[in-house]
PDB file of C-alpha atoms in Angstrom:
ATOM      1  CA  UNK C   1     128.747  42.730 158.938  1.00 46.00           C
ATOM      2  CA  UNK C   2     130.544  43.543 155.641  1.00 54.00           C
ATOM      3  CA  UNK C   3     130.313  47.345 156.318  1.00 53.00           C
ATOM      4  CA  UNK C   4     131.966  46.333 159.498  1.00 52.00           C
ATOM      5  CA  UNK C   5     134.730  44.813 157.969  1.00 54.00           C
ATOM      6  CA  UNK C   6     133.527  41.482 159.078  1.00 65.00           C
ATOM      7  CA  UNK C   7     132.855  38.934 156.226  1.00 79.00           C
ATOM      8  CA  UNK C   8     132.308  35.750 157.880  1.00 81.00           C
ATOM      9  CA  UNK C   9     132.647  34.322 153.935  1.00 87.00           C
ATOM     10  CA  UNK C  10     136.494  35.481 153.220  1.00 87.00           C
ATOM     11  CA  UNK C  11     137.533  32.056 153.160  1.00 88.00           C
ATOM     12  CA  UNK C  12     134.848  30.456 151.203  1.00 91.00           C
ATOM     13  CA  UNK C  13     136.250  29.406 147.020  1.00 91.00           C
ATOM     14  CA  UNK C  14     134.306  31.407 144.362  1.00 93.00           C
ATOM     15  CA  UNK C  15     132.150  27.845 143.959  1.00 94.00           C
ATOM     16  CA  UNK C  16     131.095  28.025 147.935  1.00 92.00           C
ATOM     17  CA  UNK C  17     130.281  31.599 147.727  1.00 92.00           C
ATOM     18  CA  UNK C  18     127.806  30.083 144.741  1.00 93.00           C
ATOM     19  CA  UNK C  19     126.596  27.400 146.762  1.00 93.00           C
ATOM     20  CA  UNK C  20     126.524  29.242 149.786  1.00 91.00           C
ATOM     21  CA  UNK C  21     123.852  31.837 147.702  1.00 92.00           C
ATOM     22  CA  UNK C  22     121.966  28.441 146.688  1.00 92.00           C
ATOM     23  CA  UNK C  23     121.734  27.218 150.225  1.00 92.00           C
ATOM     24  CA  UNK C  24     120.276  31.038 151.482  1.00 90.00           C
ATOM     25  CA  UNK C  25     117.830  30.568 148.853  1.00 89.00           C
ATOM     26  CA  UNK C  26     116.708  27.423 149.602  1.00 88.00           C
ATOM     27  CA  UNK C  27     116.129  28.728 153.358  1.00 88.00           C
ATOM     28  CA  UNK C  28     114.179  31.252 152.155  1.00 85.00           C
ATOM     29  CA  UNK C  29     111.632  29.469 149.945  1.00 83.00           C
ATOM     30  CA  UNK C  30     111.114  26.961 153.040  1.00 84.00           C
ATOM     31  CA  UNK C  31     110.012  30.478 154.886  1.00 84.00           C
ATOM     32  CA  UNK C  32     106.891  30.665 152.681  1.00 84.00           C
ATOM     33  CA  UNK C  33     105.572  27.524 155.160  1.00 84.00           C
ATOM     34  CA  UNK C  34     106.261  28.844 157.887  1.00 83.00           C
ATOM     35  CA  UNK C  35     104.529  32.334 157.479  1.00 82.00           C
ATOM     36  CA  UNK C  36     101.737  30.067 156.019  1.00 83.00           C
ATOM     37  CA  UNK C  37     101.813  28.649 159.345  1.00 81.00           C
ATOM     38  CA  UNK C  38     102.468  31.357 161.821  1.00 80.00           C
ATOM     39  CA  UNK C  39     100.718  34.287 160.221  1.00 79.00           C
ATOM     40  CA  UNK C  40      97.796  33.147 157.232  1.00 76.00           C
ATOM     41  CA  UNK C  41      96.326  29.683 159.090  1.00 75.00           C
ATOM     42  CA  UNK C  42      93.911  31.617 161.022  1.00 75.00           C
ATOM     43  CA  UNK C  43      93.788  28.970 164.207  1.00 74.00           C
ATOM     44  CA  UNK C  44      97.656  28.680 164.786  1.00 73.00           C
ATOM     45  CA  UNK C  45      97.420  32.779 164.456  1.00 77.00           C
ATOM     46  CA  UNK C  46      94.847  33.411 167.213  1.00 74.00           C
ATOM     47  CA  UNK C  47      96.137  30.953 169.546  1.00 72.00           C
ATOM     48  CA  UNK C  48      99.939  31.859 168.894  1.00 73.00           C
ATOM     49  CA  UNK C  49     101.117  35.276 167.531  1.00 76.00           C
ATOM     50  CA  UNK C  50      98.031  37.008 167.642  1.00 80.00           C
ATOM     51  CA  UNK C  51      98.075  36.253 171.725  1.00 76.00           C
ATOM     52  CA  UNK C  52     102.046  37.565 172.010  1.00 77.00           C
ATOM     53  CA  UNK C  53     101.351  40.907 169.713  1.00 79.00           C
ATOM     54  CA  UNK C  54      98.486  42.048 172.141  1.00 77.00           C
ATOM     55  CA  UNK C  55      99.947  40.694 175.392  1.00 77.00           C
ATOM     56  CA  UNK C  56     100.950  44.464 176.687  1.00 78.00           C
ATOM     57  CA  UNK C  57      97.607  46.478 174.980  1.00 81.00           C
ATOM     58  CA  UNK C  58      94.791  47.241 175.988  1.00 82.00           C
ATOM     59  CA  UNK C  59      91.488  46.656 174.408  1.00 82.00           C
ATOM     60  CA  UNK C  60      90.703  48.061 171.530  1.00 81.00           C
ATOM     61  CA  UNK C  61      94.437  48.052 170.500  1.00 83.00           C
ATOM     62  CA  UNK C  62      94.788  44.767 171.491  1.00 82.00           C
ATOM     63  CA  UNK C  63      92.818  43.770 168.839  1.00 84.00           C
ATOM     64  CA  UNK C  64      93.667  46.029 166.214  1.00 84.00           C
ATOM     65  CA  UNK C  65      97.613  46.131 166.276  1.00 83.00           C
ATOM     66  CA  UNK C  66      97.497  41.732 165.814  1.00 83.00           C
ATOM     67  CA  UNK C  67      95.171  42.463 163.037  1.00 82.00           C
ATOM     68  CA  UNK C  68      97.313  45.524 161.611  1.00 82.00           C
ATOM     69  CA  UNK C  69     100.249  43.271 161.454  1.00 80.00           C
ATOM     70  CA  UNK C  70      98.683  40.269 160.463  1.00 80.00           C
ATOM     71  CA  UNK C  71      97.681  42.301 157.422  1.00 80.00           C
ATOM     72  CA  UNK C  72     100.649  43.982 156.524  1.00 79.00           C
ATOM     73  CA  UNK C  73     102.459  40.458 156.409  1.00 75.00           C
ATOM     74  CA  UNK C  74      99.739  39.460 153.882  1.00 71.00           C
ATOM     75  CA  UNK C  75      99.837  42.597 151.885  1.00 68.00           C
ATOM     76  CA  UNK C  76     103.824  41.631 152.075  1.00 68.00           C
ATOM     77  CA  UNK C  77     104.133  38.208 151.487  1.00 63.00           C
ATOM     78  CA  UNK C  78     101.340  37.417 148.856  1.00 62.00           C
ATOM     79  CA  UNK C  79     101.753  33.525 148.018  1.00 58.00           C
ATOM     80  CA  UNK C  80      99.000  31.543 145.724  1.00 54.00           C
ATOM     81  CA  UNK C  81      99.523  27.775 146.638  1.00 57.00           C
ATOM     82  CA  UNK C  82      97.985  24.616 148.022  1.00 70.00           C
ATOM     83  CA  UNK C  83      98.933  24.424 151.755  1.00 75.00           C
ATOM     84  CA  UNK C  84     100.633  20.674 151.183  1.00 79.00           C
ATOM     85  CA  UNK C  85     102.906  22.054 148.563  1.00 84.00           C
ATOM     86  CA  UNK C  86     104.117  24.928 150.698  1.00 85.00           C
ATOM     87  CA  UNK C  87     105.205  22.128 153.385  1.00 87.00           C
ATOM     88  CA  UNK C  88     106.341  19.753 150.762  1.00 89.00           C
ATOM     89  CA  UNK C  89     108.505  22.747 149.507  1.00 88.00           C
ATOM     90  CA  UNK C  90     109.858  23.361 152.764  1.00 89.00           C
ATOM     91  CA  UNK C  91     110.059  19.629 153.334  1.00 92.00           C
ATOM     92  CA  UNK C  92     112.577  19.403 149.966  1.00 93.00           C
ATOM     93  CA  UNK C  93     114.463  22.297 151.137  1.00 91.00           C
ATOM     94  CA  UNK C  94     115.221  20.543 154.693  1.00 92.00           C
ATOM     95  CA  UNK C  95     116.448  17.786 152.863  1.00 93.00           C
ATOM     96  CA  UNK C  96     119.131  19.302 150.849  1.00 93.00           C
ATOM     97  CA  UNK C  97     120.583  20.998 153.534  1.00 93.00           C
ATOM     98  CA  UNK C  98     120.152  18.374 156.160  1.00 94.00           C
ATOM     99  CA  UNK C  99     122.174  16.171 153.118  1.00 94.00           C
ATOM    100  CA  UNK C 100     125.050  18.820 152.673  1.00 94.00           C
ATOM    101  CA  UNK C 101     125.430  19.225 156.190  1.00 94.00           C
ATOM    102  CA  UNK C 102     125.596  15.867 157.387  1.00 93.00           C
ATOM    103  CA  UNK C 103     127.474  15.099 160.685  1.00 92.00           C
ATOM    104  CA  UNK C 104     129.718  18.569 160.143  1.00 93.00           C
ATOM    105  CA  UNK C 105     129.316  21.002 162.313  1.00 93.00           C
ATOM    106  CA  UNK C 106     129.431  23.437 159.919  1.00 94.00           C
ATOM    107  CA  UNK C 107     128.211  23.818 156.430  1.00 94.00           C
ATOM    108  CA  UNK C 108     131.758  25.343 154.792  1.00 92.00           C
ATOM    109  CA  UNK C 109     135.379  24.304 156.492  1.00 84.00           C
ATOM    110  CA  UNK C 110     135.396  24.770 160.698  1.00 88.00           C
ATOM    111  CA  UNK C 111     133.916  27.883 161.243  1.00 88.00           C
ATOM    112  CA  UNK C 112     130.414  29.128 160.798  1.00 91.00           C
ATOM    113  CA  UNK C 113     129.231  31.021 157.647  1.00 92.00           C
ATOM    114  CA  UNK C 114     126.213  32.920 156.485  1.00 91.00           C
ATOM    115  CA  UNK C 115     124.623  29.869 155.606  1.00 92.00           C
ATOM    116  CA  UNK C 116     125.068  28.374 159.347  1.00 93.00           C
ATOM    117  CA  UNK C 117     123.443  32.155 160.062  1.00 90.00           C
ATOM    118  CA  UNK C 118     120.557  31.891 157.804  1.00 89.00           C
ATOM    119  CA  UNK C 119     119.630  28.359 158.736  1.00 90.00           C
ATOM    120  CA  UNK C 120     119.995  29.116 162.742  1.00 90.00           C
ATOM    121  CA  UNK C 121     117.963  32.748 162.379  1.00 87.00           C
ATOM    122  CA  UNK C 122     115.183  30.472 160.405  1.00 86.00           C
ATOM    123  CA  UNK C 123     115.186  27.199 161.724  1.00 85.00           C
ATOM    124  CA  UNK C 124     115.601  28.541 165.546  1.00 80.00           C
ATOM    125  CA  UNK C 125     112.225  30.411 164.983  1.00 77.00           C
ATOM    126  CA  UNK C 126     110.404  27.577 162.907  1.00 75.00           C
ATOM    127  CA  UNK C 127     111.464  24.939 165.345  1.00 72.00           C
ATOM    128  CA  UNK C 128     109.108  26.838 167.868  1.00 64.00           C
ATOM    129  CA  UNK C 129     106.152  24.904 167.651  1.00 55.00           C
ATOM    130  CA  UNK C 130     104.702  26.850 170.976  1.00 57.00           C
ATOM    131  CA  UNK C 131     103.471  29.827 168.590  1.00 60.00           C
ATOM    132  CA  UNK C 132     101.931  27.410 166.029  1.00 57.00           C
ATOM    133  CA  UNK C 133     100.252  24.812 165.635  1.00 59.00           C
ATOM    134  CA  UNK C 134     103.399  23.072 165.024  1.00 70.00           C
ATOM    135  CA  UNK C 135     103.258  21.065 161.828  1.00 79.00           C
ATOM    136  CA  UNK C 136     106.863  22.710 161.681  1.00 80.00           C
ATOM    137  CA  UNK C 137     108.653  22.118 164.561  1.00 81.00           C
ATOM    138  CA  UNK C 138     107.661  18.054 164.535  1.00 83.00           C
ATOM    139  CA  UNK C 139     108.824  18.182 160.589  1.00 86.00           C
ATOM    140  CA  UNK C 140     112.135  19.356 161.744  1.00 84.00           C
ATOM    141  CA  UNK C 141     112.537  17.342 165.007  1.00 83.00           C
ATOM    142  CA  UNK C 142     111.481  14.396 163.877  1.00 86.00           C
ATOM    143  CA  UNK C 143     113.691  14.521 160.145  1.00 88.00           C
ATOM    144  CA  UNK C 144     115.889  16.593 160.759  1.00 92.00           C
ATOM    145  CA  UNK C 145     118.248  15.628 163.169  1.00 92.00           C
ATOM    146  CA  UNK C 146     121.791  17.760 161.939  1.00 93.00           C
ATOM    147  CA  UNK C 147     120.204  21.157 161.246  1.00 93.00           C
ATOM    148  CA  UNK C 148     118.547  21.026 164.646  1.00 91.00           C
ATOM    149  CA  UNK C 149     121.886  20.143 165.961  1.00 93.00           C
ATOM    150  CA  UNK C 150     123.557  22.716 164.329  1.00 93.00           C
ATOM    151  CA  UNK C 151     120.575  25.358 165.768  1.00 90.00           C
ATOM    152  CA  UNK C 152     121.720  24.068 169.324  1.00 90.00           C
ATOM    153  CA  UNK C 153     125.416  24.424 168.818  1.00 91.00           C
ATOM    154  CA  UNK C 154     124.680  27.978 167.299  1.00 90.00           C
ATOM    155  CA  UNK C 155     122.651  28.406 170.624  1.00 87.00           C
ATOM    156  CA  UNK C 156     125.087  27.275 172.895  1.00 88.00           C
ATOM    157  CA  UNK C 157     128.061  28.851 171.463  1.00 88.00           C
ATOM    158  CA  UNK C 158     127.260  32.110 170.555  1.00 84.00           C
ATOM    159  CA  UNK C 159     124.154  32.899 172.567  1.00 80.00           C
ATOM    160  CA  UNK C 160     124.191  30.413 176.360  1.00 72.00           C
ATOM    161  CA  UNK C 161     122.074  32.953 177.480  1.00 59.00           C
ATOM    162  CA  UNK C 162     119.517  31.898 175.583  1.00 51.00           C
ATOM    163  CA  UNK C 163     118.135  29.045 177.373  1.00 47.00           C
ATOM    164  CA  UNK C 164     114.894  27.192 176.427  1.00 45.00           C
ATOM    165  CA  UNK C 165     113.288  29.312 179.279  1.00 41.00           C
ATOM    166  CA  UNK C 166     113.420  32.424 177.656  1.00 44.00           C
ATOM    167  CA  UNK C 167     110.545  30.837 174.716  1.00 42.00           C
ATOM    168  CA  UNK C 168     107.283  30.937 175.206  1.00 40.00           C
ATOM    169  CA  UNK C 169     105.979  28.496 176.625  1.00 41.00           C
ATOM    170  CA  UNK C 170     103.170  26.271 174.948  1.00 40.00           C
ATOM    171  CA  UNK C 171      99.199  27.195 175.584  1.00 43.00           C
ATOM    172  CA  UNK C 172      95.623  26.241 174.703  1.00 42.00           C
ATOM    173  CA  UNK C 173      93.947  29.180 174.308  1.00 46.00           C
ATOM    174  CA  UNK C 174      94.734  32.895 173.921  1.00 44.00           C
ATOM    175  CA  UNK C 175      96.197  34.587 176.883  1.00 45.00           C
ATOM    176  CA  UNK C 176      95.017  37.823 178.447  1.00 48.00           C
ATOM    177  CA  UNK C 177      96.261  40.981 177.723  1.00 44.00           C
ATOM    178  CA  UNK C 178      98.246  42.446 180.608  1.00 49.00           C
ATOM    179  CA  UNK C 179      96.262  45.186 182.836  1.00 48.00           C
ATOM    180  CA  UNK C 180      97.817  47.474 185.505  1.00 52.00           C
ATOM    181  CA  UNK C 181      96.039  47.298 189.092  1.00 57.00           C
ATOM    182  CA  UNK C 182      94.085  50.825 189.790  1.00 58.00           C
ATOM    183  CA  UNK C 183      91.556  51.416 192.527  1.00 70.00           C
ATOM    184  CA  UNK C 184      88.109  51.127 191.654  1.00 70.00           C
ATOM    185  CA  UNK C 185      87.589  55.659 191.254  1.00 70.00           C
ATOM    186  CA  UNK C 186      90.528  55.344 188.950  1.00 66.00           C
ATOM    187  CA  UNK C 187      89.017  52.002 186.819  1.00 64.00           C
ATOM    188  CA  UNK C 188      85.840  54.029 186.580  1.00 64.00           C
ATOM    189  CA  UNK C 189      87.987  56.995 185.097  1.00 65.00           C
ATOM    190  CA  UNK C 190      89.920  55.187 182.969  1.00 56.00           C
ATOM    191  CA  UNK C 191      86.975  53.299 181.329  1.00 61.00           C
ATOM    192  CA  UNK C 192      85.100  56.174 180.647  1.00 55.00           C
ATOM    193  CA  UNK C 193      87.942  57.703 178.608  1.00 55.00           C
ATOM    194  CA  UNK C 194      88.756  54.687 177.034  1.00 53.00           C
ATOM    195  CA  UNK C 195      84.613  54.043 175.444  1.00 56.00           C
ATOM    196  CA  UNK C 196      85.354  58.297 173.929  1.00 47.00           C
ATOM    197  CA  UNK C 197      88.890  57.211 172.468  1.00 50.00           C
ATOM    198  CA  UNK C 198      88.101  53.717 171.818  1.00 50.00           C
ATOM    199  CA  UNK C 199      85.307  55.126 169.275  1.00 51.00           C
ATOM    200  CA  UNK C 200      87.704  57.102 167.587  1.00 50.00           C
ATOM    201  CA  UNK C 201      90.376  54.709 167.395  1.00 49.00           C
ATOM    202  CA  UNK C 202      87.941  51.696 165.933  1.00 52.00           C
ATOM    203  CA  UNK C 203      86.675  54.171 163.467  1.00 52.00           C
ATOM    204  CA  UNK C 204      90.588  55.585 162.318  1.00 49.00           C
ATOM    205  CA  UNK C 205      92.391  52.013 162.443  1.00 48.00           C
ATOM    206  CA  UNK C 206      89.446  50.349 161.231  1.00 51.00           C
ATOM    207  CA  UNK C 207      88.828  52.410 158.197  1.00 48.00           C
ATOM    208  CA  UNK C 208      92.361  51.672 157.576  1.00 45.00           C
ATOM    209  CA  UNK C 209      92.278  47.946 157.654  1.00 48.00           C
ATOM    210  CA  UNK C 210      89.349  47.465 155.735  1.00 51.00           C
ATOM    211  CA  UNK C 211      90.173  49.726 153.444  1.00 51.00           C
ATOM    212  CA  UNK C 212      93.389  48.167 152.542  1.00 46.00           C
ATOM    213  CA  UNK C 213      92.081  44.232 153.377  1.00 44.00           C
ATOM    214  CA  UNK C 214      94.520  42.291 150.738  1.00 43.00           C
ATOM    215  CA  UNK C 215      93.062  39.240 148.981  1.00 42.00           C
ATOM    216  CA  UNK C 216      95.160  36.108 149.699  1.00 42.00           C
ATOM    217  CA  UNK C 217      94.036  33.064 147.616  1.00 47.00           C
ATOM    218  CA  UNK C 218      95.292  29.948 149.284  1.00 49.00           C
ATOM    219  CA  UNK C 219      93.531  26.845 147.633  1.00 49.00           C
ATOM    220  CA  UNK C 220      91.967  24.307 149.361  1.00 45.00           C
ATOM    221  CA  UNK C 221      93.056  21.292 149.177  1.00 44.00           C
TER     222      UNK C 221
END
């Protein structure tokens, strides 16, 4: 946006801009929990993300792009901590911006700032308990009643198109993958090609994900 000439901080004192940097931090240390949650907790993966990543492949890629991207977030994001203290650090970060908020509607003066960006882009997505198994979301609705009233104003204002509709919508077990209709000559065609390439493909993508398998160490508690 500042390339564009935009800077949605031009009014903010040298001492905002500071604790507007201090604020974006603390956001992004309370991420750690929730790509404990949505991507390393292997139950709240299968049932939530893993189910949306393979909902347009077929099988075998429906399998092996979750697990492709589940691993590259791993490889990305290595963290070595107890699961409590990852929620206790995003608990501590919710507090101090649900306490400099308060009942404003914004963090900085009357208009919106990167903070008010940061904490919608991050707290929109972690107050989706649908793709989780939503230890998350109930933190935040239940304690948190200003930044999930600033995540609805954001919402409303600046995106009404976005209506609770368009999330997904809560489930109990994986869905199925998406499969185009084909007479039964055709299904017989296509499966046949599929077993040749799916043996290749296993073999390529698989030697590629075990091959490069990171080692997370989460501790037990």
């Amino acid at each position: 946006m500042k390339e564009g000439g935009h800077d949605v901080d031009r009014q903010l004192t040298m001492v905002q801009k500071s604790e507007a940097a201090a604020f974006r931090s603390l956001v992004q240390d309370a991420d750690l929990a929730r790509i404990f949650e949505w991507w390393i907790e292997k139950k709240s993966f299968q049932l939530g993300l893993k189910s949306l990543l393979q909902e347009d492949y077929r099988f075998p890629m429906s399998e092996i792009y979750p697990r492709w991207r589940r691993s590259k977030v791993l490889h990305e994001r290595r963290v070595a901590a107890v699961e409590d203290e990852l929620f206790s650090l995003a608990e501590d970060a919710y507090g101090c911006l649900e306490s400099r908020l308060g009942r404003r509607n914004w963090f900085f003066g009357e208009h919106p700032t990167t903070v008010d960006a940061f904490v919608f882009g991050y707290f929109g997505c972690a107050s989706l308990g649908q793709i989780s198994d939503g230890k998350l979301s109930e933190m935040l609705s239940n304690g948190f009643p200003s930044l999930m009233e600033l995540v609805k104003r954001v919402r409303e204002r600046y995106f009404n198109t976005l209506s609770s509709a368009n999330f997904v919508q809560p489930q109990s077990e994986p869905r199925k993958s998406k499969a185009p209709v084909r007479s039964p000559e055709e299904e017989r065609t296509w499966t046949v090609s599929m077993r040749y390439a799916a043996g290749m493909m296993i073999a390529f993508f698989g030697y590629i994900y075990f091959a490069s398998e990171p080692v997370i160490e989460f501790m037990e508690t």
